[in-house]
Coordinates of C-alpha atoms (C1' of nucleotides) in Angstrom, one line a residue:
Chain A
M1 CA 58.1 93.9 203.4
K2 CA 54.9 92.9 201.7
T3 CA 55.3 91.6 198.1
D4 CA 51.7 90.2 197.8
G5 CA 50.4 93.4 196.2
T6 CA 48.4 94.6 199.2
A7 CA 51.2 97.1 199.6
L8 CA 49.8 98.9 196.6
Y9 CA 46.2 99.1 198.1
L10 CA 44.9 102.6 198.6
E11 CA 43.8 101.8 202.1
N12 CA 47.2 100.6 203.2
Q13 CA 49.1 103.8 202.3
L14 CA 49.5 106.8 204.5
C15 CA 49.8 109.2 201.6
F16 CA 46.3 108.9 200.3
P17 CA 44.4 109.6 203.5
L18 CA 46.6 112.6 204.2
Y19 CA 46.0 113.9 200.6
A20 CA 42.3 113.3 200.8
A21 CA 41.8 114.7 204.3
S22 CA 43.7 117.8 203.3
R23 CA 41.6 118.5 200.2
L24 CA 38.3 117.9 202.0
T25 CA 39.4 120.1 204.9
T26 CA 40.3 122.9 202.4
K27 CA 36.9 122.4 200.7
L28 CA 35.2 122.8 204.1
Y29 CA 37.0 126.2 204.4
T30 CA 36.3 127.4 200.9
P31 CA 32.6 128.5 201.2
I32 CA 33.3 130.2 204.6
L33 CA 36.4 132.0 203.1
K34 CA 34.7 132.9 200.0
E35 CA 32.5 135.3 202.0
F36 CA 35.7 137.2 202.7
D37 CA 37.0 136.9 199.1
L38 CA 40.0 134.7 200.3
T39 CA 41.5 131.4 199.3
Y40 CA 42.7 128.9 201.9
P41 CA 46.5 129.6 201.4
Q42 CA 45.8 133.3 201.4
Y43 CA 44.0 132.8 204.8
L44 CA 47.1 130.8 206.1
V45 CA 49.4 133.7 205.2
L46 CA 47.1 136.1 207.2
L47 CA 47.1 133.6 210.0
V48 CA 51.0 133.9 210.1
L49 CA 51.0 137.6 210.0
W50 CA 48.4 138.0 212.7
Q51 CA 50.2 135.5 214.9
H52 CA 53.8 136.6 214.4
G53 CA 53.6 140.1 213.1
N54 CA 55.3 141.4 209.9
Q55 CA 57.4 138.8 208.2
T56 CA 59.8 138.5 205.3
V57 CA 58.7 136.4 202.4
N58 CA 61.2 133.8 203.5
E59 CA 59.9 133.6 207.0
I60 CA 56.4 133.1 205.7
C61 CA 57.6 130.3 203.4
N62 CA 59.4 128.6 206.4
R63 CA 56.3 128.8 208.6
L64 CA 54.0 127.5 205.9
L65 CA 56.4 125.0 204.4
L66 CA 55.8 126.6 201.0
E67 CA 58.3 127.6 198.3
S68 CA 58.9 131.2 197.3
N69 CA 57.6 130.6 193.9
T70 CA 54.1 129.7 195.4
V71 CA 54.2 132.5 198.0
T72 CA 55.3 135.4 195.9
P73 CA 52.3 135.5 193.5
L74 CA 50.0 134.7 196.5
L75 CA 51.3 137.7 198.3
K76 CA 50.8 139.8 195.1
R77 CA 47.2 138.9 195.1
L78 CA 46.8 139.8 198.8
E79 CA 48.5 143.1 198.0
E80 CA 45.8 143.7 195.3
K81 CA 43.2 143.1 197.9
E82 CA 45.0 145.7 200.0
L83 CA 45.4 143.3 203.0
V84 CA 49.2 143.3 202.9
S85 CA 51.9 145.6 201.6
R86 CA 55.3 144.6 200.1
K87 CA 58.4 146.5 200.7
R88 CA 62.0 145.9 199.9
S89 CA 64.1 145.9 203.1
A90 CA 66.5 148.9 203.4
K91 CA 69.1 146.9 205.3
D92 CA 69.1 144.0 202.7
E93 CA 67.7 144.8 199.3
R94 CA 67.1 141.1 198.5
V95 CA 64.6 140.8 201.3
V96 CA 60.9 141.7 200.8
E97 CA 59.1 142.6 204.1
I98 CA 55.4 141.9 204.2
S99 CA 53.3 143.9 206.5
L100 CA 49.6 144.0 207.3
T101 CA 47.7 147.0 206.1
E102 CA 45.2 148.7 208.3
K103 CA 42.4 146.7 206.5
G104 CA 44.5 143.4 207.0
Q105 CA 44.9 144.1 210.6
S106 CA 41.3 145.0 211.4
F107 CA 40.1 142.1 209.4
K108 CA 41.4 139.8 212.1
Q109 CA 38.3 140.6 214.2
E110 CA 36.1 139.2 211.6
A111 CA 38.2 136.2 210.9
V112 CA 38.0 134.9 214.6
T113 CA 34.5 133.5 213.5
I114 CA 36.1 131.3 210.9
P115 CA 37.4 128.6 213.4
E116 CA 34.2 128.7 215.2
K117 CA 32.2 128.0 212.0
I118 CA 34.5 125.1 211.2
I119 CA 34.3 123.7 214.7
S120 CA 30.6 124.0 214.8
S121 CA 30.1 122.2 211.6
F122 CA 31.7 119.2 213.4
S123 CA 29.4 119.5 216.4
D124 CA 27.0 116.8 215.2
T125 CA 29.7 114.3 214.6
T126 CA 31.2 111.5 216.6
I127 CA 34.8 112.3 216.6
E128 CA 36.5 113.0 220.1
A129 CA 38.6 116.0 220.8
G130 CA 41.3 113.8 222.2
E131 CA 41.5 111.9 219.0
I132 CA 41.9 115.2 217.1
L133 CA 44.6 116.3 219.4
N134 CA 46.4 113.0 218.8
L135 CA 46.0 113.4 215.2
Q136 CA 47.5 116.8 215.3
K137 CA 50.4 115.7 217.4
T138 CA 51.3 112.9 215.1
L139 CA 50.8 115.1 212.1
F140 CA 53.3 117.6 213.5
K141 CA 55.8 114.8 214.3
L142 CA 55.5 113.5 210.8
I143 CA 55.9 117.0 209.3
A144 CA 59.1 117.5 211.4
L145 CA 60.6 114.3 210.1
M146 CA 59.7 115.0 206.4
N147 CA 60.8 118.5 206.7
D148 CA 64.2 117.5 208.1
K149 CA 64.5 114.9 205.4
Q150 CA 63.9 117.2 202.6
L151 CA 65.5 120.4 203.8
P152 CA 68.4 119.2 205.9
T153 CA 70.0 122.6 206.0
T154 CA 67.0 124.7 206.7
T155 CA 66.1 126.2 210.1
C156 CA 63.0 125.0 211.9
P157 CA 60.1 126.7 210.5
T158 CA 58.1 126.9 213.8
E159 CA 60.8 128.4 215.8
D160 CA 60.2 131.9 217.0
Chain B
M1 CA 34.9 129.0 222.3
K2 CA 38.2 130.8 222.5
T3 CA 38.0 134.4 221.7
D4 CA 41.5 135.4 222.9
G5 CA 43.1 135.1 219.4
T6 CA 44.8 131.8 220.0
A7 CA 42.0 130.2 218.0
L8 CA 43.8 131.7 215.0
Y9 CA 47.2 130.3 215.8
L10 CA 48.5 128.0 213.2
E11 CA 49.4 125.3 215.7
N12 CA 45.9 125.2 217.1
Q13 CA 44.3 124.4 213.7
L14 CA 43.9 120.9 212.3
C15 CA 43.8 122.2 208.7
F16 CA 47.3 123.3 208.5
P17 CA 49.1 120.1 209.7
L18 CA 47.0 118.2 207.2
Y19 CA 47.9 120.5 204.5
A20 CA 51.5 120.6 205.2
A21 CA 51.8 116.9 205.9
S22 CA 50.1 116.1 202.6
R23 CA 52.3 118.4 200.6
L24 CA 55.5 117.0 202.2
T25 CA 54.3 113.5 201.6
T26 CA 53.7 114.2 198.0
K27 CA 57.1 115.7 197.8
L28 CA 58.6 112.5 199.2
Y29 CA 57.0 110.6 196.4
T30 CA 57.9 113.0 193.7
P31 CA 61.6 112.1 192.9
I32 CA 60.8 108.3 193.1
L33 CA 57.8 108.7 190.8
K34 CA 59.8 110.9 188.5
E35 CA 62.0 107.8 187.6
F36 CA 58.7 106.4 186.2
D37 CA 57.6 109.6 184.6
L38 CA 54.5 109.8 186.9
T39 CA 53.0 112.5 189.0
Y40 CA 51.5 111.6 192.3
P41 CA 47.8 111.9 191.4
Q42 CA 48.6 109.8 188.3
Y43 CA 50.1 107.1 190.5
L44 CA 47.0 107.2 192.6
V45 CA 44.9 106.5 189.6
L46 CA 47.1 103.5 188.7
L47 CA 46.8 102.2 192.3
V48 CA 43.0 102.2 191.9
L49 CA 43.1 100.4 188.6
W50 CA 45.5 97.8 189.8
Q51 CA 43.5 97.2 193.0
H52 CA 40.0 97.3 191.5
G53 CA 40.4 96.6 187.9
N54 CA 39.0 98.6 185.0
Q55 CA 36.8 101.5 186.3
T56 CA 34.7 104.3 184.9
V57 CA 35.7 107.9 185.3
N58 CA 33.1 108.3 187.9
E59 CA 34.3 105.4 189.9
I60 CA 37.8 106.7 189.9
C61 CA 36.6 110.1 191.1
N62 CA 34.6 108.5 193.9
R63 CA 37.5 106.3 195.1
L64 CA 40.0 109.2 195.1
L65 CA 37.5 111.8 196.2
L66 CA 38.4 114.0 193.2
E67 CA 36.2 115.8 190.7
S68 CA 35.8 114.9 187.1
N69 CA 37.3 118.2 185.9
T70 CA 40.4 117.1 187.8
V71 CA 40.4 113.4 186.7
T72 CA 39.6 113.8 183.0
P73 CA 42.7 115.6 181.9
L74 CA 44.8 113.5 184.2
L75 CA 43.4 110.4 182.5
K76 CA 44.2 111.9 179.1
R77 CA 47.9 112.3 180.1
L78 CA 48.0 108.7 181.3
E79 CA 46.5 107.7 178.0
E80 CA 49.3 109.7 176.3
K81 CA 51.8 107.7 178.2
E82 CA 50.0 104.6 176.9
L83 CA 49.3 103.3 180.5
V84 CA 45.5 103.5 180.1
S85 CA 42.9 103.5 177.4
R86 CA 39.6 105.6 177.5
K87 CA 36.6 104.1 175.7
R88 CA 32.9 105.2 175.8
S89 CA 30.6 102.6 177.1
A90 CA 28.4 100.8 174.7
K91 CA 25.6 100.3 177.3
D92 CA 25.6 104.0 178.4
E93 CA 27.3 106.5 176.0
R94 CA 27.7 108.9 178.8
V95 CA 30.1 106.7 180.6
V96 CA 33.8 106.5 179.9
E97 CA 35.5 103.3 180.8
I98 CA 39.2 103.3 181.7
S99 CA 41.3 100.2 181.4
L100 CA 44.8 99.5 181.9
T101 CA 47.0 98.8 178.8
E102 CA 49.4 96.0 178.7
K103 CA 52.1 98.5 179.6
G104 CA 50.0 99.8 182.5
Q105 CA 49.3 96.3 183.7
S106 CA 52.8 95.1 183.6
F107 CA 54.1 98.2 185.2
K108 CA 52.5 97.2 188.4
Q109 CA 55.5 94.7 188.9
E110 CA 57.9 97.7 189.0
A111 CA 55.7 99.9 191.1
V112 CA 55.8 97.5 194.0
T113 CA 59.1 98.9 194.8
I114 CA 57.6 102.3 195.3
P115 CA 56.1 101.8 198.8
E116 CA 59.3 100.0 199.9
K117 CA 61.3 102.9 199.0
I118 CA 59.0 105.3 200.9
I119 CA 59.0 103.1 204.0
S120 CA 62.7 102.6 203.9
S121 CA 63.2 106.3 203.9
F122 CA 61.5 106.4 207.3
S123 CA 63.5 103.4 208.7
D124 CA 66.0 105.7 210.6
T125 CA 63.2 107.7 212.2
T126 CA 61.6 107.5 215.6
I127 CA 57.9 107.2 214.7
E128 CA 56.1 104.0 215.7
A129 CA 54.1 101.9 213.5
G130 CA 51.2 101.9 215.8
E131 CA 51.1 105.7 215.8
I132 CA 51.1 105.6 212.0
L133 CA 48.2 103.1 212.1
N134 CA 46.2 105.3 214.5
L135 CA 46.9 108.3 212.3
Q136 CA 45.6 106.5 209.3
K137 CA 42.4 105.3 211.2
T138 CA 41.6 108.8 212.5
L139 CA 42.3 110.2 209.0
F140 CA 39.8 107.8 207.4
K141 CA 37.3 108.7 210.1
L142 CA 37.6 112.4 209.4
I143 CA 37.5 111.8 205.6
A144 CA 34.2 109.9 206.0
L145 CA 32.7 112.7 208.1
M146 CA 33.8 115.4 205.7
N147 CA 32.9 113.5 202.6
D148 CA 29.3 112.8 204.1
K149 CA 29.1 116.5 204.9
Q150 CA 30.0 117.7 201.5
L151 CA 28.4 115.1 199.3
P152 CA 25.4 114.0 201.3
T153 CA 23.8 112.3 198.3
T154 CA 26.8 110.4 197.0
T155 CA 27.5 106.8 197.4
C156 CA 30.4 105.6 199.5
P157 CA 33.6 106.0 197.6
T158 CA 35.4 103.0 199.1
E159 CA 32.6 100.4 198.7
D160 CA 33.3 97.6 196.4
Chain C
dT1 C1' 89.5 144.9 196.1
dA2 C1' 88.1 141.4 192.4
dC3 C1' 85.4 137.5 192.1
dA4 C1' 83.3 133.1 193.3
dT5 C1' 79.6 131.7 196.2
dT6 C1' 75.5 132.1 198.7
dT7 C1' 71.0 133.9 199.6
dG8 C1' 66.3 135.9 198.9
dT9 C1' 62.9 136.7 195.5
dA10 C1' 61.0 136.1 191.3
dT11 C1' 60.0 134.0 186.5
dC12 C1' 58.7 130.2 183.8
dG13 C1' 56.4 125.9 182.6
dC14 C1' 53.5 122.3 183.8
dA15 C1' 50.2 119.5 186.5
dT16 C1' 46.9 119.7 189.6
dG17 C1' 42.2 121.0 192.1
dC18 C1' 37.9 122.9 191.9
dG19 C1' 33.6 126.0 191.2
dA20 C1' 30.7 127.0 187.6
dT21 C1' 28.9 125.7 183.4
dT22 C1' 28.1 122.9 179.2
dT23 C1' 26.8 119.0 176.5
dA24 C1' 25.0 114.8 175.5
dA25 C1' 22.7 110.7 176.9
dT26 C1' 19.6 108.5 179.9
dC27 C1' 15.8 108.4 183.2
dC28 C1' 11.5 109.5 184.8
dT29 C1' 6.8 111.0 184.8
dT30 C1' 2.9 111.6 182.8
Chain D
dA1 C1' 6.0 108.9 173.2
dA2 C1' 7.1 114.0 174.8
dG3 C1' 9.5 116.7 177.8
dG4 C1' 11.6 117.9 182.1
dA5 C1' 15.0 116.2 185.4
dT6 C1' 19.1 113.8 186.3
dT7 C1' 23.6 112.1 185.4
dA8 C1' 28.5 111.5 183.4
dA9 C1' 32.2 113.8 181.2
dA10 C1' 34.2 117.5 179.8
dT11 C1' 35.3 122.7 179.2
dC12 C1' 36.7 127.1 181.1
dG13 C1' 38.9 130.0 184.3
dC14 C1' 41.6 130.9 188.1
dA15 C1' 44.6 129.9 192.1
dT16 C1' 47.8 127.0 193.8
dG17 C1' 52.2 124.1 194.2
dC18 C1' 56.8 123.0 192.7
dG19 C1' 61.1 121.8 190.0
dA20 C1' 64.3 124.4 187.4
dT21 C1' 66.3 128.5 186.6
dA22 C1' 67.3 133.6 186.6
dC23 C1' 68.7 137.7 188.8
dA24 C1' 70.3 140.8 192.0
dA25 C1' 72.3 141.8 196.4
dA26 C1' 75.2 140.2 199.9
dT27 C1' 78.9 137.5 201.7
dG28 C1' 83.1 135.3 201.9
dT29 C1' 87.7 134.7 200.3
dA30 C1' 92.0 135.0 198.1

DNA sequence: TACATTTGTATCGCATGCGATTTAATCCTT
DNA sequence: AAGGATTAAATCGCATGCGATACAAATGTA
């Protein structure tokens, strides 16, 4: 264990580059998403619904690794935009089922252009696809470790 | 370019694992920092000051890749905790110079234990040090790319 | 069947983050 | 030296995020 002080250097921490890269990435999406009147977390919720179909609030929370106190108001805003609808489950009154509206469903066609725009904004850069895939793989490994550590009794968020 | 819809899968995006890993990492720090009555971004500001000495608001913003509207109120909270002091520069009245108080300076000794606690919380896991270093390297490359893309006229935030 | 426990959402409070804008100070150009 | 452009912080508004807690519905248990 380093005790010379360099352990406290910003460059020697993993937390900071994760934090900065995440914010910069979100910033990259922001102007593109703004054309669709969406924020980045709202876009993530739509990704989940497009990929996995209608979901409960809890399922969305598990997939995005967010808490219900974050997701609930976010879903209400998506409801105001008429992209999703919220309905109490008949089987279990505690559960709120989120479904895509017609508008939310058809919006998927337009949204396909979003990843394309992001990717093309990197076309002039020098980062390799393999390096990105490696990054992604390591990040998912880290996420699994940290998620297990913090939610030891929760089911895997990416299971189907 | 994929047009089959898998481009919109959560697992195929880089943005999501960055976002999730960043939040989970912050969550890992939260209970440890809470013992010191600090938030994670407040801790980052202290790291900058410990490493580079007294800084202007602008320098802190550049090093952490944050905007002044985020950092200003954060610094005021650190001032309330008597960890830093804020003073207008005599040379340039626009500039606010941030310096560590005696309390803020001496707190560094206690803070050295923070990275140790984080690292030890991973001691039982199966991730290799080399993989972490690789991750870090790729993240810094990504950060540089995105930072250049979004702030084309700004000086490098990590120069000394 | 009462009743404690668990579970799924939601409410509250607080601290970020950031786009847009403001304000004041400095710089630059003529 | 006057006046516009630039720059550094700060203000405002809004959307996260999350810890702590509340609340109601469902579940388990005696």
